[in-house]
Coordinates of C-alpha atoms and ligand atoms in Angstrom, one line a residue:
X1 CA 110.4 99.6 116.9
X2 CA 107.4 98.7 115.1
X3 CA 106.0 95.5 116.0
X4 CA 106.8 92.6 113.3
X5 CA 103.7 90.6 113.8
X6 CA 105.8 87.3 114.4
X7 CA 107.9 87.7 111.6
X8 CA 110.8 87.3 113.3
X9 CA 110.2 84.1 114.3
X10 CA 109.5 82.9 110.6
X11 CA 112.9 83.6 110.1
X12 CA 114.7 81.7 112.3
X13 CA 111.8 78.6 111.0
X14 CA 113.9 79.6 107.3
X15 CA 117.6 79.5 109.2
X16 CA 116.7 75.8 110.1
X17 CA 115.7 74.5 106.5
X18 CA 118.8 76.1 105.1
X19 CA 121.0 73.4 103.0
X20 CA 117.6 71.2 102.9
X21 CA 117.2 70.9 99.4
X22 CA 113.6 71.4 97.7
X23 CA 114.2 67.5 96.5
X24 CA 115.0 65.9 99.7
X25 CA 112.0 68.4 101.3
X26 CA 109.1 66.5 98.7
X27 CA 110.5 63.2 99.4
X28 CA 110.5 63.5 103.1
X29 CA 106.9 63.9 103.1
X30 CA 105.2 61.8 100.5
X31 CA 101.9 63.9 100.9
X32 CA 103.7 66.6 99.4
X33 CA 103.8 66.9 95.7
X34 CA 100.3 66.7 95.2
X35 CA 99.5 68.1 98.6
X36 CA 100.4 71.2 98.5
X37 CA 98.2 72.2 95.9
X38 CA 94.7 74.1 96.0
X39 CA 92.1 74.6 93.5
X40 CA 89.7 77.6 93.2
X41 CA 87.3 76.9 90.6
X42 CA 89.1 77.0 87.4
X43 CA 92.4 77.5 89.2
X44 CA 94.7 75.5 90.4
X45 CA 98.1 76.2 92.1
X46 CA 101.3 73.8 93.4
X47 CA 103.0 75.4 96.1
X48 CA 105.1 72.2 96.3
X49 CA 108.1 73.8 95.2
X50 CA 108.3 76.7 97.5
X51 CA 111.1 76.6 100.1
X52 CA 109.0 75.6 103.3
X53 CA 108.5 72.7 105.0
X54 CA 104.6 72.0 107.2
X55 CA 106.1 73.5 110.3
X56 CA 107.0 76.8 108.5
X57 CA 103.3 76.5 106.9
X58 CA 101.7 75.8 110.0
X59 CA 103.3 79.1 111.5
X60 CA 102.6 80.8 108.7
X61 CA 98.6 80.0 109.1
X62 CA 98.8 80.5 112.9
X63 CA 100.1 83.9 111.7
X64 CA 96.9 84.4 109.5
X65 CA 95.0 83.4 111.7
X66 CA 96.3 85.5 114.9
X67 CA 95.7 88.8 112.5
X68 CA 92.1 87.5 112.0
X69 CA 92.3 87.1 108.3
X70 CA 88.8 86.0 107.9
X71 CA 87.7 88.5 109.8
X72 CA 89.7 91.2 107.9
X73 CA 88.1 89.7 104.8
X74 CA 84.4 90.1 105.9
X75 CA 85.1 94.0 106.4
X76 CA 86.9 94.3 102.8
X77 CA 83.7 92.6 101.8
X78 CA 81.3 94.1 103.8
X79 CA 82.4 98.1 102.8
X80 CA 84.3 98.5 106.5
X81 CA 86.4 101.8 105.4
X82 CA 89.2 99.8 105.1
X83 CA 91.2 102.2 103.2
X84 CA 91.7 103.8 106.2
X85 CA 94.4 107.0 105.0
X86 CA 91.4 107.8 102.6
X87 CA 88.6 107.3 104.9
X88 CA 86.6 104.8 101.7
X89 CA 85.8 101.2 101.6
X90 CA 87.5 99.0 98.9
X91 CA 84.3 97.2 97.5
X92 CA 85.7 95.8 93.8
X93 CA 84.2 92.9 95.2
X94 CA 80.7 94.4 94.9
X95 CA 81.3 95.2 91.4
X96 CA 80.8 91.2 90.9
X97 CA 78.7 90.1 93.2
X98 CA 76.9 90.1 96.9
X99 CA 78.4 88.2 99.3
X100 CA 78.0 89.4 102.9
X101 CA 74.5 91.1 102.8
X102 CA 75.5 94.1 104.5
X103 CA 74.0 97.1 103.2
X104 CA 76.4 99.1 101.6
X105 CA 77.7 96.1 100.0
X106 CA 74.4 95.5 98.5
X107 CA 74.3 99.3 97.3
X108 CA 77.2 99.1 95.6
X109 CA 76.1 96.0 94.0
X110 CA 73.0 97.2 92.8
X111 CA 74.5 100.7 91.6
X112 CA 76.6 98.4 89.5
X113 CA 74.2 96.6 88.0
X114 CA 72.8 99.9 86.8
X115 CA 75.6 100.7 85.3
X116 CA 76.2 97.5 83.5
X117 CA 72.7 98.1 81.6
X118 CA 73.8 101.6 80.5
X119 CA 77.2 99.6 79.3
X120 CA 75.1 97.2 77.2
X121 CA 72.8 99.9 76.0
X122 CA 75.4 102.2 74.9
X123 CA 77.3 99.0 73.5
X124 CA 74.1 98.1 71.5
X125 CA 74.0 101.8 70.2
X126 CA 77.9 102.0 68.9
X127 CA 76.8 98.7 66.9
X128 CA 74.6 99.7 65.1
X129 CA 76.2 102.5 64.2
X130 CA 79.2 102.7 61.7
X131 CA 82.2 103.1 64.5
X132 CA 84.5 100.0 63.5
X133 CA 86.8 101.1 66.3
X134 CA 87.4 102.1 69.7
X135 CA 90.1 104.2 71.2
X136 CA 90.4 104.2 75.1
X137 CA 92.3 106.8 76.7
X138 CA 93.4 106.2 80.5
X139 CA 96.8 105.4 82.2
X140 CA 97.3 103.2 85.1
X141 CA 94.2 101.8 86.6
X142 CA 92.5 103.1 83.8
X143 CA 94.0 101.3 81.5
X144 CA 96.0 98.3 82.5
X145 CA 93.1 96.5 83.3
X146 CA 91.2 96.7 80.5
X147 CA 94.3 95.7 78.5
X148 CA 95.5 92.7 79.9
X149 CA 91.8 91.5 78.9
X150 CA 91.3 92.8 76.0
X151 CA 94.7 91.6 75.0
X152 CA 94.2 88.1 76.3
X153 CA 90.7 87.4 75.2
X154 CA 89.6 89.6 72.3
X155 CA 88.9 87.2 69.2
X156 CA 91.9 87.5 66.7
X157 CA 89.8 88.2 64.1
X158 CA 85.8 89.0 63.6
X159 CA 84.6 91.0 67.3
X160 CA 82.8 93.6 66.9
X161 CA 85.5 96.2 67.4
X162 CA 88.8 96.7 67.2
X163 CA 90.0 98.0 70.2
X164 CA 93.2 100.6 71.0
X165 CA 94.9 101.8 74.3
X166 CA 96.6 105.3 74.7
X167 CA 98.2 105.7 78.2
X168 CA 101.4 107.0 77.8
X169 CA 101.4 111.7 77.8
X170 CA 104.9 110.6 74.9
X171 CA 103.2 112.4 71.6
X172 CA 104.4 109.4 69.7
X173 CA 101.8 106.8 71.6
X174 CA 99.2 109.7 70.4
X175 CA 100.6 109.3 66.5
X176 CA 101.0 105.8 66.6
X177 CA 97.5 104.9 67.4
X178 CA 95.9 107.3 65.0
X179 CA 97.7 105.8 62.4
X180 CA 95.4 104.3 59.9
X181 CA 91.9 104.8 61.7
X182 CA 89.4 106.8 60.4
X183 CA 88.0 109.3 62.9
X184 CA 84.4 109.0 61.0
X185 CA 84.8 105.1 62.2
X186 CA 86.1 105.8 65.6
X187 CA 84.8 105.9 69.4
X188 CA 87.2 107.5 72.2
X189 CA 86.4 106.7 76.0
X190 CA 88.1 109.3 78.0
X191 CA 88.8 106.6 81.1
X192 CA 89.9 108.9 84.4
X193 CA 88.7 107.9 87.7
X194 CA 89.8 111.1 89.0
X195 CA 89.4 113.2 85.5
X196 CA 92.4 115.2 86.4
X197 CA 95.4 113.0 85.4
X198 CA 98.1 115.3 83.0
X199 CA 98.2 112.1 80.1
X200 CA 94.7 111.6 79.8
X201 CA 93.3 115.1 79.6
X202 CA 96.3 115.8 76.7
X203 CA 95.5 112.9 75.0
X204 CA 92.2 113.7 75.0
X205 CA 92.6 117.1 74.0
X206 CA 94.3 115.1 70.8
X207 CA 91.9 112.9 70.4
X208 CA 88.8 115.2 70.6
X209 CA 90.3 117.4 67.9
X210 CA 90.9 114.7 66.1
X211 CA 87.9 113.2 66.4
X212 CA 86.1 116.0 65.2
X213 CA 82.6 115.1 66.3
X214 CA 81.6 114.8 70.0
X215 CA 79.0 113.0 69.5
X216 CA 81.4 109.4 70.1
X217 CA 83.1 110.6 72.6
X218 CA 82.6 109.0 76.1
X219 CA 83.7 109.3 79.4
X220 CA 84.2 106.7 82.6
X221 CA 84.6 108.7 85.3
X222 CA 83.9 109.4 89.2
X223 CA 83.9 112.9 88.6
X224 CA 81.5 113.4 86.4
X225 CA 81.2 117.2 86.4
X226 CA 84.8 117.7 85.4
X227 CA 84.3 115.3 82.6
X228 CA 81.6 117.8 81.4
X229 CA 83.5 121.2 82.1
X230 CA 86.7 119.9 80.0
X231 CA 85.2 118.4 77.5
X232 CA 81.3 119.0 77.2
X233 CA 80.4 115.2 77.5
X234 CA 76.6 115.4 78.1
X235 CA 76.1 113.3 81.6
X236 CA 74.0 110.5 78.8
X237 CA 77.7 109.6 77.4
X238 CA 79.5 109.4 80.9
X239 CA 79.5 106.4 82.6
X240 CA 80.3 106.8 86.4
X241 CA 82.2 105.0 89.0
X242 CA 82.7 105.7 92.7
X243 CA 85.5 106.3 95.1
X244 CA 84.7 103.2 97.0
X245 CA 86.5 101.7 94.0
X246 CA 90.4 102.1 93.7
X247 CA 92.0 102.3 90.5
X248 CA 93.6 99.5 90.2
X249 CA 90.5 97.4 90.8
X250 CA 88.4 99.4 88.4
X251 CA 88.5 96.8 85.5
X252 CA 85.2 95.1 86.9
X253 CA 83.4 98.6 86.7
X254 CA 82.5 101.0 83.8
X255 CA 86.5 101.2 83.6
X256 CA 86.0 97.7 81.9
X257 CA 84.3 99.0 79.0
X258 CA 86.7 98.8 76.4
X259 CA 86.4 95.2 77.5
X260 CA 82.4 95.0 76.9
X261 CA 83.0 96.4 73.8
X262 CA 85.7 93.9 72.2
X263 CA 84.7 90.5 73.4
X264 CA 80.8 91.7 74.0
X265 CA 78.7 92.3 77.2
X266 CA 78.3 88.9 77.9
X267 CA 81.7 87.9 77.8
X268 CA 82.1 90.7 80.1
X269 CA 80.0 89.3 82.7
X270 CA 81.4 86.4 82.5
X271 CA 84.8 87.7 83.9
X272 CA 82.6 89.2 86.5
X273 CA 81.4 86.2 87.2
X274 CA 85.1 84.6 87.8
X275 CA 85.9 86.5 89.8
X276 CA 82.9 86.6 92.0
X277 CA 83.5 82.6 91.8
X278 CA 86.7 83.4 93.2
X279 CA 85.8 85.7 95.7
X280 CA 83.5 83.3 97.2
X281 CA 86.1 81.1 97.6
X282 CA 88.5 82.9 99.3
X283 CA 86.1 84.6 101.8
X284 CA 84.0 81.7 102.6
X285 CA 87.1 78.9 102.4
X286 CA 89.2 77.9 106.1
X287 CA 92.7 79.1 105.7
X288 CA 94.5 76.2 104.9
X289 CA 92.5 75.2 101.9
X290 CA 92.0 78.9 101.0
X291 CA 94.4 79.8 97.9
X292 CA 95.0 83.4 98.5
X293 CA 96.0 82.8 101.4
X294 CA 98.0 80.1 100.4
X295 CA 99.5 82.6 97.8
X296 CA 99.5 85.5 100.2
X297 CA 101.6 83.8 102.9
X298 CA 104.1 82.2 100.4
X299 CA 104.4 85.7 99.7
X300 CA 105.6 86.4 103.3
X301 CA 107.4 83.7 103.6
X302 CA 109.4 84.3 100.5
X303 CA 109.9 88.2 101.7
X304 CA 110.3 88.2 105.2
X305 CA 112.0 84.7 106.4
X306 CA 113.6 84.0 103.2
X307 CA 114.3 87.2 102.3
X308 CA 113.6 87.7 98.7
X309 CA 113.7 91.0 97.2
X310 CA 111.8 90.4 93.5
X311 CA 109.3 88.2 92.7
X312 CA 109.0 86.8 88.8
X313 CA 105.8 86.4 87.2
X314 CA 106.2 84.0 84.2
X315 CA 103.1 83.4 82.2
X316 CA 103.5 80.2 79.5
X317 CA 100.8 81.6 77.5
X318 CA 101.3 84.3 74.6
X319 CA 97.8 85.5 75.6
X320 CA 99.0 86.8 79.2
X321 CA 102.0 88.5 78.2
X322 CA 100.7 91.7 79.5
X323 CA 99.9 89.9 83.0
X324 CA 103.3 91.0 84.5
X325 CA 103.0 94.2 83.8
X326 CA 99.4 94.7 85.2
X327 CA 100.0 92.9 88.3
X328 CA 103.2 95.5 89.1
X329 CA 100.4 98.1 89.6
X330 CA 98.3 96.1 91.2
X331 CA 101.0 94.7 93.5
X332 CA 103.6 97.4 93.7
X333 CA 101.5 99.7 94.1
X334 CA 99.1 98.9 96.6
X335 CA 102.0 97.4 99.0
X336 CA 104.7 99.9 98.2
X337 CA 104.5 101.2 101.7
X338 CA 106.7 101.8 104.4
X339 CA 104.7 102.9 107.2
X340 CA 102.1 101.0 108.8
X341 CA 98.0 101.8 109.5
X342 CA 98.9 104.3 112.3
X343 CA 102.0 105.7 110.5
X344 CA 104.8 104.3 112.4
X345 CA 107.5 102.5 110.8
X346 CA 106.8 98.9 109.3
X347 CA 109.8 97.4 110.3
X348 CA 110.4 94.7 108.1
X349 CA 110.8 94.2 104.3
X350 CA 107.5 95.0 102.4
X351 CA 106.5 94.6 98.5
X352 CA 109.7 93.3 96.9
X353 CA 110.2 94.0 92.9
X354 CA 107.5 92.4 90.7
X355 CA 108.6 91.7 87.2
X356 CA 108.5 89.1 84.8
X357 CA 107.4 88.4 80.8
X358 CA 106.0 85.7 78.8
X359 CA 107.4 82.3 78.4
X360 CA 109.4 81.0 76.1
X361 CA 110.3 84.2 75.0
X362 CA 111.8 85.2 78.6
X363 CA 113.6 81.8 78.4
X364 CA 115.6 83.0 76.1
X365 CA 117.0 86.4 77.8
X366 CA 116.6 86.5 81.3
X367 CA 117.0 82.8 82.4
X368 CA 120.7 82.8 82.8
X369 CA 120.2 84.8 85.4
X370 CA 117.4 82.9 87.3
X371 CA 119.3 79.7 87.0
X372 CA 122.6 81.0 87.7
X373 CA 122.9 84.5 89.2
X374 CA 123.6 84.9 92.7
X375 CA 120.3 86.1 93.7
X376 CA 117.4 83.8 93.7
X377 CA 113.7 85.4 92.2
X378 CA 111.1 83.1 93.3
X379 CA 108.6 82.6 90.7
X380 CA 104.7 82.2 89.8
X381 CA 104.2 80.2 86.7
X382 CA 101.1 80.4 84.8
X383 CA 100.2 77.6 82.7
X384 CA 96.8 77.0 80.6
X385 CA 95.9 73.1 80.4
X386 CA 94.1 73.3 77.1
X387 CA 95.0 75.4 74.3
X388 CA 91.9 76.9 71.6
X389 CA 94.5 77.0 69.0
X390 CA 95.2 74.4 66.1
X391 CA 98.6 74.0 66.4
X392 CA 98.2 70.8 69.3
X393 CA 102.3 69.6 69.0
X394 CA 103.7 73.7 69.9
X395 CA 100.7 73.8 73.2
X396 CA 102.8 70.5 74.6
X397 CA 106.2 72.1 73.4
X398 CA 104.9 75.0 75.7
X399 CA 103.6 72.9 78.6
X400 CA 106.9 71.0 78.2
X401 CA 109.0 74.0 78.9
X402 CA 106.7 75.5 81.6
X403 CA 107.0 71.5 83.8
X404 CA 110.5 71.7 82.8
X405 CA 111.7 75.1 84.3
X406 CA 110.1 74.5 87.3
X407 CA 111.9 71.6 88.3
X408 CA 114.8 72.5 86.9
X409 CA 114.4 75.7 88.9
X410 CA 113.7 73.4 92.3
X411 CA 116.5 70.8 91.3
X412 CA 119.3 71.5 90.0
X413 CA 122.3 70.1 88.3
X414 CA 125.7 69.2 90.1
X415 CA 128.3 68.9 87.4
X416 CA 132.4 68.7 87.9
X417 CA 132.8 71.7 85.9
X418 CA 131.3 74.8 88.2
X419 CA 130.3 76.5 85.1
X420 CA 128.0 74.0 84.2
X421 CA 126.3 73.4 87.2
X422 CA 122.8 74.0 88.9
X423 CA 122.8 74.8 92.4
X424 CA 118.5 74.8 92.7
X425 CA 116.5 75.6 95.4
X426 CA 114.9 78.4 93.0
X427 CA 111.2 78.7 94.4
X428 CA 107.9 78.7 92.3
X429 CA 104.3 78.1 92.7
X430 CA 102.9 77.0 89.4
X431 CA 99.3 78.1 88.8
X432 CA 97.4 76.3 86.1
X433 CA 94.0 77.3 84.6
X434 CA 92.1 74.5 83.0
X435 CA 91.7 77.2 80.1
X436 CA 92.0 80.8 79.5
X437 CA 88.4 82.2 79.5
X438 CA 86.8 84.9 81.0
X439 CA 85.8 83.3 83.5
X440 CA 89.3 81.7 84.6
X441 CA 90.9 85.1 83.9
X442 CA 88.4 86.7 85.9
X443 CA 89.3 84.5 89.1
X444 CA 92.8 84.4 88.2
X445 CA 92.8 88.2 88.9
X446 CA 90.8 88.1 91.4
X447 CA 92.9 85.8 93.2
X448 CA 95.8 88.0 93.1
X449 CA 93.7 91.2 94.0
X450 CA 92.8 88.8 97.3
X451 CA 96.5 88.0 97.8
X452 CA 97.9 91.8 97.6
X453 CA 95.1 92.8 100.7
X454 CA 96.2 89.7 102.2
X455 CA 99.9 90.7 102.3
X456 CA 98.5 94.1 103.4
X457 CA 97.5 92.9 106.6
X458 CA 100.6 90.8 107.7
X459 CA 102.6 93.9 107.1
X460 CA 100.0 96.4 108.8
X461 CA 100.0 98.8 105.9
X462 CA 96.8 100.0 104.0
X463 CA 96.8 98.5 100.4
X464 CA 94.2 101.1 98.8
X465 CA 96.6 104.4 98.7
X466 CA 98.6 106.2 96.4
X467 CA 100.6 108.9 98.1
X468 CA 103.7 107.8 96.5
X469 CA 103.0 109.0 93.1
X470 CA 101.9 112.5 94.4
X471 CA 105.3 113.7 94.8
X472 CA 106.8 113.3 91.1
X473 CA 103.4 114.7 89.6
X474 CA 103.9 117.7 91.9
X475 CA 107.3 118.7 90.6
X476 CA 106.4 117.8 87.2
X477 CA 104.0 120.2 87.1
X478 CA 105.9 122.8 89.1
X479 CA 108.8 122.5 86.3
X480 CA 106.2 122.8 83.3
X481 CA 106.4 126.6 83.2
X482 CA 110.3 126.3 83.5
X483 CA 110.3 124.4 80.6
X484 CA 108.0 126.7 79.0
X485 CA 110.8 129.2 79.5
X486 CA 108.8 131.3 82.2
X487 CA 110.6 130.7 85.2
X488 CA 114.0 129.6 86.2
X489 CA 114.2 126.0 88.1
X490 CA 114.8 126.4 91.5
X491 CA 116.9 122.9 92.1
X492 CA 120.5 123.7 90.5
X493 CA 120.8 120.3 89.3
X494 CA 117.9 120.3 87.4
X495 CA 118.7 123.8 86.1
X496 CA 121.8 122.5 84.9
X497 CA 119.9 119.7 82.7
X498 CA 117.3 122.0 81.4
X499 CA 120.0 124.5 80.4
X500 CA 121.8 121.1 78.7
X501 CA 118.1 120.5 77.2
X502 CA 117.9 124.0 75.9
X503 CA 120.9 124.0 74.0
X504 CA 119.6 121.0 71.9
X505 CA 116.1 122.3 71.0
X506 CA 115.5 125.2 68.7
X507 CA 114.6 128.2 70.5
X508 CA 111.0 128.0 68.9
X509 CA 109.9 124.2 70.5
Ligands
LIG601 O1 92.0 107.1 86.7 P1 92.8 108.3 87.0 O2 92.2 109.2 88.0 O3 93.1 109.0 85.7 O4 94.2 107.8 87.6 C1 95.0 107.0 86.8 C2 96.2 106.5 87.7 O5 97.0 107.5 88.1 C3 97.5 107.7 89.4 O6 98.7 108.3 89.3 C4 97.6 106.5 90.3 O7 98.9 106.1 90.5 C5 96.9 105.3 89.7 O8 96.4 104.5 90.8 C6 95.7 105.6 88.9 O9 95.1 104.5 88.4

């Protein structure tokens, strides 16, 4: 059996606070409301709420601390190869900063900075030319980043483009976005760290044709040379990136373009520079004032003493809404792992099931359930002090409802009738950003990013792989040419659903 890293233990600290409720745990300790809070900058979180009491937190930080967090830290920062399946350092940090000194750190920060120019030189160039829109093309890493931001801080009206995503390989998402743009006013960035993902190289077969003239067509790539063999992209129009950054951190690098271009280069760095702000914090902070570790452990705790299987991600702010969705790749995917460094078993309960949408909306259809089903989804709330809207009387309706779930969430209601009643004890951290800027977004991220390799290390896996994708990819593109009608598919009950396909599709599609 693998080892659990004194996880064990943590649940038999949860066994024993059982039938406390959440309300009699904040008044036993009058410290606690306010206490239980950190702040990073321009984020703030309240971990009040959360089902632990100090004895739970102190074995959580002894925990940390025994796995040499700080440590581990310092080699993510310093470009140790800590993605150690892949052989690569993880250095999104060095996208935004310099912090340990080391030399390749300080490479990677200075190869970045290159890049950046070339960003606001080629930003420069598509302004003063007549291209009123962009059109990114990229899935996953390539594309959930950029967004989330562009969604959440592009100016409603007057930046200096307008700004479309195409992920999905679906023909529709292809039609939809080409709908009403005008290819004589367009710029496409072909995103692809890899440059041999299926969706993007279709849809930027589509989008070249369409296009019509190569001259505004870009690539963001670490593999430069196949950008130039598919798609003749002179090396001037293809900005790189490197393999010591993983896809789902990409947003800080060239992969952040799209975000350059809608809310400028400045705003740009300005996100950078959250999250550099951020960084700082959490490698240079002790634990026990350190907020992704605060996070990262809550985490734990919630997974492996309380055992938790889903974890809700409830942003009160329209501007996040895409937040949940991002933060399942960034999340699920980088602790979606069963075996540990050395490839035995992990042994206990890893990533559990990240979901969640924007409140009120979500208020309205899955709440029922969090209040009332018989599975409790601990939450994150995300909350933005000051609104940069006119409409002052729906921002407090908003903060109102956020304050409100949460303790409702934590208290309860008894009533006679069991049909109107509250049992409580929900869990949630509420995180609130003084407003939603670059730079808070930029640290918000950030922290998150910090509280996924956290996580990482308590459970012994490796954050920064993939594998788990490989396998569908591989039988897609083994079943292709059965589709295509040229071979036969080997598994029978897959032959038996593309002979059910067949029959509904006209021999000629
Ligand atoms: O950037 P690309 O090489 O096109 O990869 C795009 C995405 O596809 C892969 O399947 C991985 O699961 C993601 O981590 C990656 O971000």
């Amino acid at each position: 059996m693998a080892t659990t890293n004194g996880l064990d233990e943590l649940a038999s600290r949860a066994a024993r606070l059982e039938g406390v409720s959440t309300a009699s745990l904040v008044a036993a300790d009058p410290d606690r409301a306010a206490g239980f809070a950190v702040r990073a900058g321009p984020v703030y979180a309240n971990f009040a709420r959360q089902r632990y009491d100090r004895k739970a937190l102190d074995a959580l930080f002894a925990l940390a601390e025994s796995l040499d967090a700080p440590g581990r830290l310092r080699a993510l920062f310093g470009g140790e190869p800590v993605n150690q399946t892949e052989g690569r350092a993880a250095l999104h940090t060095a996208l935004r900063g310099d912090l340990t000194g080391t030399e390749s750190g300080r490479e990677a920060h200075a190869q970045a900075l290159a890049v950046r120019e070339r960003m606001r030189a080629l930003g420069d160039a598509l302004a003063a030319s007549q291209v009123t829109d962009i059109v990114s093309v990229g899935i996953g890493g390539s594309d959930l980043g950029p967004r989330l931001v562009v969604d959440a801080l592009a100016p409603v009206e007057g930046g200096r483009f307008r700004v479309h995503f195409l992920s999905n390989v679906d023909g529709a998402a292809a039609q939809r976005v080409l709908a009403g743009l005008d290819p004589a006013r367009t710029a496409v960035l072909l995103i692809s760290k890899t440059f041999g993902t299926q969706e993007t190289l279709l849809n930027g077969a589509i989008l070249r044709a369409w296009l019509g003239d190569d001259r505004r067509l870009y690539a963001i790539t670490a593999n430069p040379d196949r950008a130039t063999a598919a798609f003749a992209i002179p090396h001037e129009r293809v900005l790189p990136m490197w393999d010591w950054v993983g896809g789902r951190y990409s947003l800080w690098s060239a992969v952040g373009f799209p975000i350059a271009l809608a809310i400028g280069m400045d705003q740009f760095e300005a996100l950078l520079n959250g999250a550099a702000g951020m960084d700082a914090h959490v490698l240079l902070t002790p634990l026990r004032e350190n907020l992704a570790v605060w996070h990262a452990m809550t985490a734990v705790w919630n997974r492996n003493a309380l055992k938790l299987s889903t974890q809700a991600v409830l942003p009160y702010d329209e501007r996040l809404k895409l937040l949940p969705n991002y933060l399942q790749q960034l999340v699920m995917e980088s602790l979606g792992k069963s075996v540990r460094l050395d490839g035995s078993p992990v042994g206990v309960d890893t990533v559990p099931v990240w979901w969640g949408g924007a409140g009120t909306d979500s208020q309205h259809s899955f709440f029922q359930a969090l209040h009332q089903g018989t599975s409790i989804e601990p939450v994150d709330f995300i909350g933005v002090a000051r609104s940069d809207h006119d409409h002052p009387g729906n921002h407090l309706a908003l903060l109102a409802n956020l304050f409100a779930q949460s303790e409702a969430f934590a208290n309860g209601q008894d009533s006679d009738d069991p049909h109107r009643s509250y049992a409580g004890q929900r869990p949630s951290t509420l995180i609130l950003l003084d407003e939603l800027t670059p730079k808070s977004l930029g640290a918000l991220i950030a922290l998150y990013e910090h509280s996924v390799y956290l996580q990482g290390l308590v459970w012994g896996i490796n954050p920064f792989d993939q594998f788990g994708v490989e396998l569908g990819k591989q039988v897609a593109n083994r079943l292709l040419p059965a589709l295509e009608g040229a071979v036969e598919a080997k598994d029978p009950v897959t032959a038996a659903l593309l002979a059910e396909w067949r029959q509904r599709v006209s021999p000629t599609r």
